[in-house]
CSV table of C-alpha atoms in Angstrom, one decimal:
chain,number,residue,atom,x,y,z
A,1,MET,CA,9.1,-10.8,-14.4
A,2,GLY,CA,10.0,-8.3,-17.1
A,3,GLU,CA,6.3,-8.2,-18.2
A,4,ASN,CA,5.3,-7.1,-14.7
A,5,ILE,CA,7.8,-4.3,-14.7
A,6,GLY,CA,6.5,-3.0,-18.0
A,7,ALA,CA,2.9,-3.2,-16.8
A,8,CYS,CA,3.9,-1.2,-13.7
A,9,ALA,CA,5.6,1.5,-15.7
A,10,ARG,CA,2.5,1.8,-17.9
A,11,ALA,CA,0.2,1.9,-15.0
A,12,MET,CA,2.3,4.5,-13.2
A,13,LEU,CA,2.7,6.9,-16.1
A,14,ASN,CA,-1.0,6.9,-16.8
A,15,PHE,CA,-1.3,8.6,-13.5
A,16,ASP,CA,1.8,10.7,-13.7
A,17,LEU,CA,4.2,8.7,-11.5
A,18,THR,CA,7.7,8.4,-12.8
A,19,ASP,CA,10.1,7.3,-10.1
A,20,LEU,CA,10.4,3.5,-10.5
A,21,ARG,CA,12.9,1.7,-8.4
A,22,LEU,CA,13.6,-2.0,-9.0
A,23,VAL,CA,14.9,-4.4,-6.3
A,24,ASN,CA,16.9,-7.3,-7.7
A,25,PRO,CA,14.5,-8.0,-10.7
A,26,ARG,CA,14.4,-11.7,-11.6
A,27,ASP,CA,14.9,-11.2,-15.3
A,28,GLY,CA,17.6,-8.5,-15.0
A,29,TRP,CA,17.5,-4.9,-16.3
A,30,PRO,CA,17.1,-3.5,-18.9
A,31,ASN,CA,14.6,-6.1,-20.2
A,32,GLN,CA,13.0,-6.3,-23.6
A,33,ARG,CA,9.7,-7.8,-22.5
A,34,ALA,CA,9.3,-5.0,-20.0
A,35,ILE,CA,9.8,-2.4,-22.7
A,36,ASP,CA,7.3,-4.2,-25.0
A,37,MET,CA,4.7,-4.3,-22.3
A,38,ALA,CA,5.1,-0.7,-21.3
A,39,VAL,CA,3.9,0.6,-24.8
A,40,GLY,CA,6.3,3.5,-24.7
A,41,ALA,CA,6.1,4.5,-21.1
A,42,PHE,CA,9.8,4.1,-20.5
A,43,ASP,CA,10.5,6.8,-23.2
A,44,LYS,CA,8.6,9.4,-21.1
A,45,MET,CA,10.0,8.7,-17.6
A,46,PRO,CA,13.5,8.7,-16.1
A,47,GLU,CA,15.4,5.4,-16.3
A,48,PRO,CA,14.3,3.1,-13.5
A,49,ARG,CA,16.9,2.7,-10.8
A,50,LEU,CA,18.2,-0.7,-9.8
A,51,PHE,CA,18.9,-1.8,-6.2
A,52,GLU,CA,20.2,-5.0,-4.6
A,53,THR,CA,17.9,-4.8,-1.6
A,54,LEU,CA,14.8,-3.0,-0.4
A,55,ASP,CA,16.8,-1.1,2.3
A,56,GLN,CA,18.9,0.5,-0.4
A,57,ALA,CA,15.9,1.3,-2.6
A,58,ILE,CA,14.1,3.2,0.2
A,59,ALA,CA,17.2,4.6,1.9
A,60,ASN,CA,16.4,8.2,1.2
A,61,CYS,CA,12.6,7.9,2.0
A,62,HIS,CA,10.8,9.0,5.1
A,63,PHE,CA,7.5,7.2,4.9
A,64,THR,CA,6.8,4.0,3.0
A,65,LEU,CA,3.8,1.8,2.6
A,66,ALA,CA,3.7,-1.7,1.2
A,67,THR,CA,0.8,-3.4,-0.4
A,68,THR,CA,0.1,-6.8,0.8
A,69,ALA,CA,-2.6,-9.4,0.3
A,70,ARG,CA,-1.9,-11.4,3.5
A,71,THR,CA,-2.3,-10.3,7.1
A,72,ARG,CA,1.0,-10.2,8.8
A,73,ASP,CA,2.0,-11.1,12.3
A,74,MET,CA,3.3,-7.6,12.7
A,75,VAL,CA,1.8,-4.8,14.5
A,76,LYS,CA,1.7,-2.2,11.8
A,77,PRO,CA,-1.1,0.1,10.6
A,78,VAL,CA,-3.1,-1.1,7.6
A,79,PHE,CA,-4.4,1.5,5.3
A,80,THR,CA,-7.2,1.4,2.7
A,81,PRO,CA,-5.9,2.5,-0.8
A,82,LYS,CA,-7.7,5.8,-0.4
A,83,ALA,CA,-6.4,6.5,3.1
A,84,ALA,CA,-2.9,5.5,1.9
A,85,ALA,CA,-3.1,7.9,-1.0
A,86,ARG,CA,-4.2,10.7,1.3
A,87,GLU,CA,-1.4,10.0,3.8
A,88,LEU,CA,1.3,9.8,1.1
A,89,THR,CA,0.1,13.0,-0.6
A,90,ALA,CA,-0.1,15.0,2.6
A,91,ARG,CA,3.4,13.9,3.6
A,92,ALA,CA,4.7,14.7,0.1
A,93,HIS,CA,3.4,18.2,0.7
A,94,GLN,CA,5.5,18.4,3.8
A,95,SER,CA,8.6,17.6,1.7
A,96,GLN,CA,8.8,14.0,2.9
A,97,LYS,CA,10.0,11.5,0.4
A,98,THR,CA,7.5,8.7,0.3
A,99,ALA,CA,7.4,5.3,-1.4
A,100,LEU,CA,4.9,2.7,-2.4
A,101,ILE,CA,6.3,-0.8,-2.2
A,102,PHE,CA,5.1,-3.9,-4.2
A,103,GLY,CA,6.3,-7.4,-3.7
A,104,ALA,CA,7.0,-9.9,-6.5
A,105,GLU,CA,3.7,-11.2,-8.0
A,106,ARG,CA,4.1,-14.8,-7.0
A,107,THR,CA,5.8,-14.6,-3.6
A,108,GLY,CA,4.5,-11.2,-2.4
A,109,LEU,CA,6.5,-9.2,0.0
A,110,HIS,CA,8.9,-11.0,2.4
A,111,ASN,CA,8.2,-10.4,6.1
A,112,LYS,CA,11.6,-8.8,6.5
A,113,ASP,CA,10.7,-6.3,3.8
A,114,ALA,CA,7.3,-5.6,5.3
A,115,ALA,CA,9.0,-4.9,8.6
A,116,LEU,CA,10.9,-2.0,7.1
A,117,CYS,CA,7.8,-0.2,6.0
A,118,SER,CA,5.9,2.4,8.0
A,119,GLY,CA,2.6,0.7,7.2
A,120,LEU,CA,0.7,-1.7,5.0
A,121,ILE,CA,-2.0,-1.3,2.4
A,122,THR,CA,-4.7,-3.9,1.7
A,123,ILE,CA,-6.9,-3.5,-1.3
A,124,PRO,CA,-10.3,-4.7,-0.3
A,125,THR,CA,-11.5,-7.3,-2.8
A,126,ASN,CA,-14.1,-10.0,-3.0
A,127,PRO,CA,-13.1,-12.6,-0.4
A,128,ASP,CA,-14.2,-15.4,-2.7
A,129,PHE,CA,-12.1,-14.3,-5.6
A,130,SER,CA,-9.1,-12.1,-4.9
A,131,SER,CA,-6.8,-12.2,-7.9
A,132,LEU,CA,-5.2,-8.8,-8.5
A,133,ASN,CA,-2.0,-9.0,-10.4
A,134,LEU,CA,0.9,-6.8,-9.7
A,135,GLY,CA,0.2,-4.3,-12.6
A,136,GLN,CA,-3.4,-4.0,-11.4
A,137,ALA,CA,-2.4,-3.3,-7.8
A,138,VAL,CA,0.0,-0.6,-9.1
A,139,LEU,CA,-2.7,0.8,-11.3
A,140,LEU,CA,-5.2,1.1,-8.4
A,141,MET,CA,-2.7,2.8,-6.1
A,142,ALA,CA,-1.5,5.2,-8.9
A,143,TYR,CA,-5.1,6.0,-9.6
A,144,GLU,CA,-5.9,6.8,-6.0
A,145,LEU,CA,-2.7,9.0,-5.7
A,146,HIS,CA,-3.7,10.9,-8.8
A,147,GLN,CA,-7.2,11.4,-7.2
A,148,GLN,CA,-5.5,13.2,-4.4
A,149,SER,CA,-3.6,15.7,-6.4
A,150,GLY,CA,-5.0,19.0,-5.2
A,151,THR,CA,-5.8,18.1,-1.6
A,152,GLU,CA,-3.4,19.1,1.1
A,153,THR,CA,-4.9,18.4,4.5
A,154,LEU,CA,-3.9,15.6,6.8
A,155,ASP,CA,-6.6,13.9,8.9
A,156,VAL,CA,-4.0,13.5,11.6
A,157,THR,CA,-0.9,15.5,11.9
A,158,LEU,CA,2.3,14.9,13.8
A,159,PRO,CA,4.1,18.1,14.6
A,160,THR,CA,7.7,17.4,14.9
A,161,GLY,CA,9.1,20.9,15.6
A,162,ASP,CA,12.5,21.5,14.0
A,163,SER,CA,13.4,17.8,13.8
A,164,ALA,CA,12.9,16.3,10.4
A,165,PRO,CA,11.5,12.8,9.8
A,166,VAL,CA,14.4,10.3,9.9
A,167,GLU,CA,15.7,8.9,6.7
A,168,GLN,CA,15.4,5.1,6.3
A,169,ALA,CA,19.2,4.7,6.1
A,170,ARG,CA,19.6,6.2,9.6
A,171,LEU,CA,16.8,4.0,10.9
A,172,GLN,CA,18.4,1.0,9.5
A,173,GLU,CA,21.8,1.8,11.1
A,174,PHE,CA,19.9,2.1,14.4
A,175,PHE,CA,18.3,-1.3,13.8
A,176,GLU,CA,21.6,-2.9,13.0
A,177,ARG,CA,23.2,-1.5,16.1
A,178,LEU,CA,20.3,-2.5,18.3
A,179,GLU,CA,20.2,-6.0,17.0
A,180,THR,CA,24.0,-6.5,17.3
A,181,GLU,CA,23.7,-5.4,20.9
A,182,LEU,CA,20.8,-7.7,21.5
A,183,GLU,CA,22.7,-10.6,20.0
A,184,ASN,CA,25.6,-9.8,22.4
A,185,GLY,CA,23.1,-9.8,25.2
A,186,HIS,CA,21.7,-13.2,24.2
A,187,PHE,CA,18.3,-11.7,23.6
A,188,PHE,CA,17.4,-14.0,20.7
A,189,ARG,CA,16.6,-17.3,22.2
A,190,SER,CA,17.4,-19.3,19.1
A,191,PRO,CA,18.5,-18.6,15.5
A,192,GLU,CA,15.1,-19.8,14.3
A,193,LEU,CA,13.2,-17.3,16.4
A,194,LYS,CA,15.5,-14.4,15.6
A,195,PRO,CA,14.0,-13.2,12.3
A,196,GLY,CA,10.5,-13.0,13.7
A,197,MET,CA,11.7,-11.2,16.8
A,198,VAL,CA,13.7,-8.8,14.7
A,199,ASN,CA,10.7,-8.0,12.6
A,200,ASN,CA,8.5,-7.4,15.6
A,201,ILE,CA,11.0,-5.0,17.1
A,202,ARG,CA,11.5,-3.1,13.9
A,203,SER,CA,7.7,-2.8,13.5
A,204,MET,CA,7.4,-1.0,16.8
A,205,PHE,CA,9.8,1.6,15.7
A,206,THR,CA,8.9,1.9,12.0
A,207,ARG,CA,5.3,2.7,12.7
A,208,SER,CA,6.0,5.6,15.0
A,209,ASP,CA,7.3,8.1,12.4
A,210,LEU,CA,10.6,8.7,14.2
A,211,THR,CA,12.4,12.0,13.7
A,212,ASP,CA,16.1,12.3,13.2
A,213,GLN,CA,16.6,13.7,16.7
A,214,GLU,CA,14.6,10.8,18.2
A,215,VAL,CA,16.9,8.2,16.5
A,216,ARG,CA,19.9,10.0,17.9
A,217,THR,CA,18.2,9.8,21.3
A,218,LEU,CA,17.6,6.1,20.9
A,219,HIS,CA,21.3,5.6,20.1
A,220,GLY,CA,22.0,7.4,23.4
A,221,VAL,CA,19.6,5.0,25.1
A,222,ILE,CA,21.5,2.0,23.8
A,223,SER,CA,24.8,3.5,24.8
A,224,ALA,CA,23.5,4.2,28.3
A,225,LEU,CA,22.0,0.8,28.8
A,226,ILE,CA,25.2,-1.1,27.7
A,227,GLY,CA,27.4,1.5,29.4
A,228,ASN,CA,28.8,-0.8,32.1
A,229,LYS,CA,30.0,-3.4,29.6
A,230,ALA,CA,33.7,-3.7,29.4
A,231,GLY,CA,35.2,-1.8,26.5
A,232,LYS,CA,32.2,0.5,26.0
B,1,MET,CA,-10.6,-10.0,-28.2
B,2,GLY,CA,-11.1,-13.1,-26.0
B,3,GLU,CA,-8.2,-12.0,-23.8
B,4,ASN,CA,-10.0,-8.7,-23.0
B,5,ILE,CA,-13.2,-10.5,-22.0
B,6,GLY,CA,-11.2,-12.7,-19.7
B,7,ALA,CA,-9.4,-9.7,-18.1
B,8,CYS,CA,-12.8,-8.0,-17.6
B,9,ALA,CA,-14.3,-11.0,-15.9
B,10,ARG,CA,-11.3,-11.2,-13.6
B,11,ALA,CA,-11.4,-7.5,-12.8
B,12,MET,CA,-15.1,-7.6,-12.2
B,13,LEU,CA,-15.1,-10.6,-9.9
B,14,ASN,CA,-12.3,-9.1,-7.7
B,15,PHE,CA,-14.8,-6.5,-6.8
B,16,ASP,CA,-17.9,-8.6,-6.6
B,17,LEU,CA,-19.5,-7.8,-10.0
B,18,THR,CA,-20.9,-10.8,-11.8
B,19,ASP,CA,-23.4,-9.8,-14.5
B,20,LEU,CA,-21.3,-9.6,-17.7
B,21,ARG,CA,-23.0,-9.0,-21.0
B,22,LEU,CA,-21.1,-9.3,-24.3
B,23,VAL,CA,-22.2,-7.5,-27.5
B,24,ASN,CA,-21.1,-9.3,-30.6
B,25,PRO,CA,-17.6,-10.4,-29.5
B,26,ARG,CA,-15.1,-10.5,-32.3
B,27,ASP,CA,-13.7,-13.9,-31.3
B,28,GLY,CA,-17.1,-15.5,-30.6
B,29,TRP,CA,-18.3,-17.0,-27.4
B,30,PRO,CA,-17.4,-19.2,-25.5
B,31,ASN,CA,-13.7,-18.5,-26.0
B,32,GLN,CA,-10.7,-20.4,-24.6
B,33,ARG,CA,-8.4,-17.4,-24.4
B,34,ALA,CA,-11.0,-15.6,-22.3
B,35,ILE,CA,-11.2,-18.5,-20.0
B,36,ASP,CA,-7.4,-18.8,-19.6
B,37,MET,CA,-7.1,-15.1,-19.0
B,38,ALA,CA,-9.8,-15.1,-16.3
B,39,VAL,CA,-7.9,-17.4,-13.9
B,40,GLY,CA,-11.1,-19.1,-12.8
B,41,ALA,CA,-13.4,-16.1,-12.6
B,42,PHE,CA,-16.0,-17.7,-15.0
B,43,ASP,CA,-16.4,-20.6,-12.6
B,44,LYS,CA,-17.6,-18.3,-9.9
B,45,MET,CA,-20.0,-16.1,-11.8
B,46,PRO,CA,-23.1,-16.7,-14.0
B,47,GLU,CA,-22.5,-17.5,-17.6
B,48,PRO,CA,-22.0,-14.2,-19.5
B,49,ARG,CA,-25.0,-13.3,-21.8
B,50,LEU,CA,-24.5,-12.7,-25.4
B,51,PHE,CA,-26.3,-10.0,-27.5
B,52,GLU,CA,-26.2,-8.9,-31.1
B,53,THR,CA,-26.4,-5.2,-30.3
B,54,LEU,CA,-26.0,-2.8,-27.4
B,55,ASP,CA,-29.7,-1.9,-27.4
B,56,GLN,CA,-30.6,-5.4,-26.7
B,57,ALA,CA,-27.9,-5.8,-24.0
B,58,ILE,CA,-29.2,-2.8,-22.0
B,59,ALA,CA,-32.8,-3.3,-22.8
B,60,ASN,CA,-33.8,-4.0,-19.2
B,61,CYS,CA,-31.6,-1.3,-17.7
B,62,HIS,CA,-32.7,2.1,-16.3
B,63,PHE,CA,-29.5,4.0,-16.2
B,64,THR,CA,-26.3,3.4,-18.1
B,65,LEU,CA,-22.9,5.0,-18.2
B,66,ALA,CA,-20.3,4.4,-20.8
B,67,THR,CA,-16.5,4.9,-20.3
B,68,THR,CA,-14.9,6.9,-23.1
B,69,ALA,CA,-11.5,8.3,-23.7
B,70,ARG,CA,-12.5,10.9,-26.3
B,71,THR,CA,-14.8,13.9,-25.9
B,72,ARG,CA,-18.0,13.4,-27.9
B,73,ASP,CA,-20.0,16.0,-29.8
B,74,MET,CA,-23.0,15.0,-27.7
B,75,VAL,CA,-24.6,16.9,-25.0
B,76,LYS,CA,-24.4,14.3,-22.3
B,77,PRO,CA,-23.2,14.5,-18.7
B,78,VAL,CA,-19.6,13.4,-18.1
B,79,PHE,CA,-18.8,11.7,-14.8
B,80,THR,CA,-15.6,11.1,-12.9
B,81,PRO,CA,-15.2,7.5,-11.9
B,82,LYS,CA,-16.1,8.2,-8.3
B,83,ALA,CA,-19.1,10.3,-9.2
B,84,ALA,CA,-20.2,7.6,-11.6
B,85,ALA,CA,-19.9,5.0,-8.9
B,86,ARG,CA,-21.9,7.1,-6.5
B,87,GLU,CA,-24.7,7.7,-9.0
B,88,LEU,CA,-24.9,4.1,-10.0
B,89,THR,CA,-25.0,3.0,-6.4
B,90,ALA,CA,-27.6,5.5,-5.4
B,91,ARG,CA,-29.8,4.4,-8.3
B,92,ALA,CA,-29.3,0.7,-7.5
B,93,HIS,CA,-30.6,1.5,-4.0
B,94,GLN,CA,-33.7,2.8,-5.7
B,95,SER,CA,-34.1,-0.5,-7.4
B,96,GLN,CA,-33.0,0.8,-10.8
B,97,LYS,CA,-31.1,-1.6,-13.0
B,98,THR,CA,-27.8,0.1,-14.0
B,99,ALA,CA,-25.0,-0.8,-16.4
B,100,LEU,CA,-21.5,0.2,-17.1
B,101,ILE,CA,-20.6,0.1,-20.8
B,102,PHE,CA,-17.1,-0.4,-22.3
B,103,GLY,CA,-16.2,-0.2,-26.0
B,104,ALA,CA,-13.9,-2.5,-27.8
B,105,GLU,CA,-10.3,-1.7,-26.9
B,106,ARG,CA,-9.0,-0.5,-30.3
B,107,THR,CA,-12.0,1.3,-31.6
B,108,GLY,CA,-13.6,2.4,-28.4
B,109,LEU,CA,-17.3,3.0,-28.3
B,110,HIS,CA,-19.2,4.0,-31.5
B,111,ASN,CA,-21.0,7.3,-31.4
B,112,LYS,CA,-24.3,5.5,-32.0
B,113,ASP,CA,-23.7,3.4,-28.9
B,114,ALA,CA,-22.6,6.3,-26.8
B,115,ALA,CA,-25.8,8.0,-27.8
B,116,LEU,CA,-27.8,5.2,-26.1
B,117,CYS,CA,-26.2,5.9,-22.7
B,118,SER,CA,-27.5,8.1,-19.9
B,119,GLY,CA,-24.0,9.6,-19.5
B,120,LEU,CA,-20.3,9.2,-20.0
B,121,ILE,CA,-17.4,8.5,-17.7
B,122,THR,CA,-13.9,9.8,-18.3
B,123,ILE,CA,-11.1,8.4,-16.3
B,124,PRO,CA,-8.7,11.3,-15.7
B,125,THR,CA,-5.2,10.3,-16.7
B,126,ASN,CA,-1.8,11.9,-17.6
B,127,PRO,CA,-2.5,14.0,-20.7
B,128,ASP,CA,1.0,13.0,-22.0
B,129,PHE,CA,0.5,9.3,-21.6
B,130,SER,CA,-3.1,7.9,-21.6
B,131,SER,CA,-2.9,4.2,-22.2
B,132,LEU,CA,-5.4,2.3,-20.1
B,133,ASN,CA,-6.4,-0.9,-21.7
B,134,LEU,CA,-10.0,-2.3,-21.5
B,135,GLY,CA,-9.3,-4.6,-18.5
B,136,GLN,CA,-7.7,-1.7,-16.6
B,137,ALA,CA,-10.7,0.6,-17.2
B,138,VAL,CA,-13.0,-2.2,-16.0
B,139,LEU,CA,-10.8,-2.7,-12.9
B,140,LEU,CA,-10.9,1.0,-11.9
B,141,MET,CA,-14.7,1.3,-12.3
B,142,ALA,CA,-15.3,-2.0,-10.5
B,143,TYR,CA,-13.0,-0.8,-7.7
B,144,GLU,CA,-14.9,2.5,-7.4
B,145,LEU,CA,-18.2,0.7,-7.3
B,146,HIS,CA,-16.9,-1.6,-4.6
B,147,GLN,CA,-15.7,1.5,-2.6
B,148,GLN,CA,-19.3,2.6,-2.5
B,149,SER,CA,-20.6,-0.6,-0.9
B,150,GLY,CA,-20.8,-0.2,2.8
B,151,THR,CA,-18.5,2.2,4.5
B,152,GLU,CA,-18.1,0.4,7.8
B,153,THR,CA,-14.4,-0.2,7.4
B,154,LEU,CA,-11.9,2.0,9.1
B,155,ASP,CA,-9.5,3.8,6.9
B,156,VAL,CA,-6.6,2.8,9.0
B,157,THR,CA,-6.5,-0.3,11.3
B,158,LEU,CA,-3.8,-1.7,13.4
B,159,PRO,CA,-4.2,-5.5,13.6
B,160,THR,CA,-2.5,-6.7,16.7
B,161,GLY,CA,-3.3,-10.4,16.5
B,162,ASP,CA,-3.8,-12.0,19.9
B,163,SER,CA,-2.0,-9.3,21.7
B,164,ALA,CA,-4.2,-6.7,23.3
B,165,PRO,CA,-3.2,-3.0,23.5
B,166,VAL,CA,-1.1,-2.4,26.6
B,167,GLU,CA,-2.7,-1.0,29.7
B,168,GLN,CA,-1.3,2.4,30.7
B,169,ALA,CA,-0.2,1.0,34.0
B,170,ARG,CA,2.1,-1.6,32.3
B,171,LEU,CA,3.5,1.1,30.0
B,172,GLN,CA,4.3,3.3,33.0
B,173,GLU,CA,6.1,0.4,34.7
B,174,PHE,CA,8.1,0.0,31.6
B,175,PHE,CA,8.9,3.8,31.5
B,176,GLU,CA,10.0,3.8,35.1
B,177,ARG,CA,12.3,0.8,34.6
B,178,LEU,CA,13.8,2.3,31.5
B,179,GLU,CA,14.4,5.7,33.1
B,180,THR,CA,16.0,4.1,36.2
B,181,GLU,CA,18.3,2.2,34.0
B,182,LEU,CA,19.1,5.3,32.0
B,183,GLU,CA,19.8,7.1,35.1
B,184,ASN,CA,22.2,4.4,36.2
B,185,GLY,CA,23.9,4.7,32.8
B,186,HIS,CA,24.3,8.4,33.2
B,187,PHE,CA,22.1,9.1,30.2
B,188,PHE,CA,20.5,12.3,31.6
B,189,ARG,CA,23.2,14.9,31.2
B,190,SER,CA,21.7,17.2,33.9
B,191,PRO,CA,18.8,17.2,36.3
B,192,GLU,CA,17.4,20.2,34.4
B,193,LEU,CA,17.4,18.4,31.1
B,194,LYS,CA,16.0,15.2,32.5
B,195,PRO,CA,12.2,16.0,32.4
B,196,GLY,CA,12.3,17.1,28.8
B,197,MET,CA,14.3,14.0,27.8
B,198,VAL,CA,12.0,11.7,29.6
B,199,ASN,CA,9.0,13.3,27.9
B,200,ASN,CA,10.6,12.9,24.5
B,201,ILE,CA,11.4,9.2,25.1
B,202,ARG,CA,7.9,8.5,26.4
B,203,SER,CA,6.4,10.2,23.4
B,204,MET,CA,8.2,7.8,21.0
B,205,PHE,CA,6.6,4.9,22.7
B,206,THR,CA,3.2,6.2,23.5
B,207,ARG,CA,2.3,7.2,20.0
B,208,SER,CA,2.9,3.7,18.6
B,209,ASP,CA,0.0,2.0,20.2
B,210,LEU,CA,2.1,-0.7,21.8
B,211,THR,CA,0.6,-4.1,22.6
B,212,ASP,CA,1.0,-6.0,25.8
B,213,GLN,CA,3.4,-8.4,24.1
B,214,GLU,CA,5.5,-5.6,22.7
B,215,VAL,CA,6.0,-4.1,26.1
B,216,ARG,CA,7.2,-7.5,27.4
B,217,THR,CA,9.5,-7.6,24.4
B,218,LEU,CA,10.9,-4.2,25.3
B,219,HIS,CA,11.5,-5.3,28.9
B,220,GLY,CA,13.5,-8.2,27.3
B,221,VAL,CA,15.4,-5.6,25.3
B,222,ILE,CA,16.4,-3.7,28.4
B,223,SER,CA,17.4,-6.9,30.2
B,224,ALA,CA,19.6,-7.9,27.2
B,225,LEU,CA,21.2,-4.6,26.9
B,226,ILE,CA,22.1,-4.3,30.6
B,227,GLY,CA,22.9,-8.0,30.8
B,228,ASN,CA,26.5,-7.7,31.7
B,229,LYS,CA,26.0,-5.4,34.6
B,230,ALA,CA,26.8,-6.9,38.0
B,231,GLY,CA,23.8,-8.2,39.9
B,232,LYS,CA,21.4,-8.3,37.0
């Protein structure tokens, strides 16, 4: 909804966030109701960028967290808002590009999109009345990020030597190759089971903060395993 | 505005606050637009109480903090949201009745009302774009209060559903199988390089906290990838 985009922009700019990326917005873009709702925020931030799919939107990112209300059948770390803000800030200080991902208000995030993220964020609310709208979720996360400006230490570090964290685009190429080869190997028992199986496999890899070098290694692993096939 | 009262109730109940006191609301009370805006929150909290003046509303309180955007010409402590939440919570534990006070959206809090409060709260925002509405200010403070209640939750959790974390023995079997197959596929370029490559591959998997089910899936992945080999 245009209104939600405007509310997001307003919430973001209050806490100094300005890189807004829209994935296939229902009401199109630009949108007058978004502009009305943003009370001038769009005049003080770069033009939001528009993408067809989430993959494209996060292609140049290294670490992404998605807010979600529901528990997922995916093995993926779940952060509190504060822990998420700490993690995102520490990674930004290490020159990683990070992203916060929010689903559409009514439908939330699709599982296939959640599977692309490094982790999830759940905002703890009253179990008897959980009714945060999209703008409010953005506001709370923007606030927590703003609270972190000034802190630089990671609770847990992952030294990766000379190898940089992989870009999402490289990781997605790897997933596509792996899944094609698994399809060829009749790994997916049925078309109905495939999406869930794909999500589970992607989750194993997205949560381990792979480096560029490691993804190249994984390509080598696939090549070696399929090596005896004709034509390879 | 009725809408603002509804947004406040909704924000409060999300974080388990239910004692709403209204001082001389412009649109009167009860108010249909408030009810519409609260998406059911009023059904799950006691009826808001109505007062003519702020003095009356906070008459039974011991400690009160008012949010304000502007600096006041009053000598009065100014709290960050988090420090305010800590203070209010600590005093509540000492059986003090505490209150958070919010002014009308357009006019803010009158100086005579601010003078009645024990202290002020300023929410730090972007100096070039400070545009929190009333409901958003209530949301942030309710969130910070909720953060103070009980700290038993882990910052980061990894929900794994029914699948238990894998035992090291199972993981090692998987490694051995993978490495045997990689050897067969001429993955290791030389005997000298092999130990380092093995370590790197193992590290990718050991750091992602794999579950039992996931390791079974990975066995399936290997089987699918080598599927065309004779004898498998």
